[in-house]
Structures are given as C-alpha cells and as structure tokens.
Amino acid sequence: MHFVRSSDSAGIREGKFAVLAAGALVWRVNGAGLEVLMIHRDRYDDWSWPKGKLDDGETMPECATREVFEEVGLDVELGIPLPAMTYQVGSGQKVVYYWAAKAPNTPAVPDGKETDAVRWVTPKVARSWITNPGDLEPLAALVAAHRDGLLETRPFVVVRHAKAKPRSNWTREEGKRPLAATGQRQALAVARLLGSWRPAKVASSPWTRCVQTVAPYLTERHLTVKLLGSVTEHAATRRPEKAQRTVAKLLDRRRSQALCTHRPVLPLVLAELRARMNGALTPFLPAEDPFLRPGAVIVVHQPVSGKGTLVSVEVYDAFED
C-alpha cells in the first residue's frame, strides 16, 4: 500500500527498501514527567522500541500496533507519526516507521520470545541506553512534541467511500447505489486500518456506499454512525459552504472521529484541513482530483491542549485485490 506521512524525510518517502518494519514509542506522563517504554531483546542484547517486520497484506499502522501488542502486551492506539529510521541489514536497506502511542492503563509485559525485559525510563535515560543511534531521531521528535503540548492528540480520519457499482449499471436512486464486490473487500480493509487509531465517533454521508464503507468498522467496535446529509454529493454541490461548515463543526469538537464522504466533497474537506495547519504540512495533503481513490484515507491529528492547528498528516492509498 502506498502511503505518505508528514513526519518522514524526502529520502524516506522516495526510497526503496528491502525490509519494511513498523513500531511505536509508547509514552506516559507521571510524577517523573515524560517516560518512554524501552524493550530489551536477548537475541541481540540491545535496547530499542517495540517494532517488527510487516506481514503480508498488512499496512504499516496495523503492523505497528500488532508488534507492540505481541512484544509487550499493550493494546495501543496510534498518535502522531514520528520520523522513520533506516539501517543496513543482510538483505539490504531496512526502514522502520514509528508512531507515538500513549500507554493504556495496563502493565507492559515482555513476551519472553523477542523481548525479555521492558523498562519505563525518562528520555535522558533512553538516550543513554538506546543501542541503534537511528532510534534517537523518533525519540527527539516525541520529546519536542511533548514540550510543545502537541504529543497528546486526537485523530480525525477522512475516508473516501470504497468502490461502488458503476453508475452506468445503476438505474435507481443514486443515493442507494451500493458497493461493488471490490468495494466490500475495501471496506474490510478500511476497518482494519481504522483500528490503528480507533476513532470513537463516526460520521458519514447517508448514501448507501458511504455507510457500507464504514459498516465493518462500526460492527467491530460496536459503534453507531452519525448521518450528515450536508456531505452527500448532491447537497455539497448545491450548498458547498454548508458542507464545509459541517466539517468545521466536526473538527471543532476536537475528538477522536472519522468522516466518510464522496470524491466531489473532498475539496471542501481539504480546504478546511488546510485552513487549520501550517504551510509545512499542506503539501502532504492531496492536491489534484480525484484527491483520494475509493477506499483511501487521510489521517490528521489535533492536539488535546487546544493549540488549534493540526500537527500531522498521513495519507493511505486504497486496498487492492
């Protein structure tokens, strides 16, 4: 799956890698201030962050959350993306994509296979323990985000509905046109991808193809959907200012949420996102029609602190059979 993250350098975004991996810097704040979770691997006798190789059919965010769970038993939700790092292995260049992840209220437990010890440490201690110098860059980004009040965030996920049956083959009401078989499989992939951030609220155009796109995620998480008539194709064409206001109201709530809508509505959504971020982030947003392919998503993060601006952008292309 092709993807872009605002945290990665041009070299990472444009590079070709023999080995793909992902992980997370799990963090918490207590009486000692900011702490990060380090793991020790007996096989390599090193200290690092929970991470591992990508499985077949998996996306990078899914890999990151799975590896954290397998190695230290923590069921995390991803926060802001952190800089990826690369290093040489036997088969060539390896890249590891990292995210910040706030620790849940459960203890970290080493799996006894890959990981034989876990420790909560301050960033200062982490810098002295880390074995691979490349792992220092994501730590520095996490510490800077914490210092600036931008580490604890809420995801806002924009989903373009999955592939629908062709308009040319549909003679009934446009709003009832359902997903094609490929779209149904894409909807399952969307559910797996959303599971990495677990938006607690889901809003959608009431048209069938949008509702069907988020249905697997809603079922899995036992959630209901909020239907927004202003973000259908027809309504947004007639009253674009109302559609954009709807998106603005969702963002103003600064909560964990997803919105599923249509290609013609995406320019209005993107305009609202651009208005809430600095110029360094805007190039990471899609700029040309069709903006997203069916089943693709954009993830931005909003600081809980109320700092106002969005702090990161990630774009994930659609699942393909």
PDB file of N, CA, C and O in Angstrom, residues 51 72 74 186 190 268:
ATOM      1  N   LYS A  51       8.954  -3.033  17.865  1.00  0.00           N
ATOM      2  CA  LYS A  51       8.838  -2.927  16.403  1.00  0.00           C
ATOM      3  C   LYS A  51       8.972  -4.317  15.799  1.00  0.00           C
ATOM      4  O   LYS A  51       9.400  -5.265  16.470  1.00  0.00           O
ATOM      5  N   VAL A  72       5.001  -6.515  23.956  1.00  0.00           N
ATOM      6  CA  VAL A  72       4.887  -6.038  25.344  1.00  0.00           C
ATOM      7  C   VAL A  72       3.463  -6.129  25.890  1.00  0.00           C
ATOM      8  O   VAL A  72       3.191  -5.664  26.997  1.00  0.00           O
ATOM      9  N   LEU A  74       0.685  -4.572  25.129  1.00  0.00           N
ATOM     10  CA  LEU A  74      -0.097  -3.340  25.230  1.00  0.00           C
ATOM     11  C   LEU A  74      -0.930  -3.149  23.968  1.00  0.00           C
ATOM     12  O   LEU A  74      -0.397  -3.178  22.851  1.00  0.00           O
ATOM     13  N   GLN A 186     -12.691  -3.690   0.150  1.00  0.00           N
ATOM     14  CA  GLN A 186     -12.018  -2.467   0.599  1.00  0.00           C
ATOM     15  C   GLN A 186     -12.571  -1.992   1.939  1.00  0.00           C
ATOM     16  O   GLN A 186     -11.825  -1.488   2.786  1.00  0.00           O
ATOM     17  N   VAL A 190     -10.547  -0.996   5.190  1.00  0.00           N
ATOM     18  CA  VAL A 190     -10.719   0.278   5.890  1.00  0.00           C
ATOM     19  C   VAL A 190     -10.915   0.041   7.380  1.00  0.00           C
ATOM     20  O   VAL A 190     -10.338   0.742   8.226  1.00  0.00           O
ATOM     21  N   LEU A 268     -13.761  20.366  -0.405  1.00  0.00           N
ATOM     22  CA  LEU A 268     -14.266  21.160   0.715  1.00  0.00           C
ATOM     23  C   LEU A 268     -13.644  20.696   2.031  1.00  0.00           C
ATOM     24  O   LEU A 268     -13.283  21.512   2.888  1.00  0.00           O
TER      25      LEU A 268
END
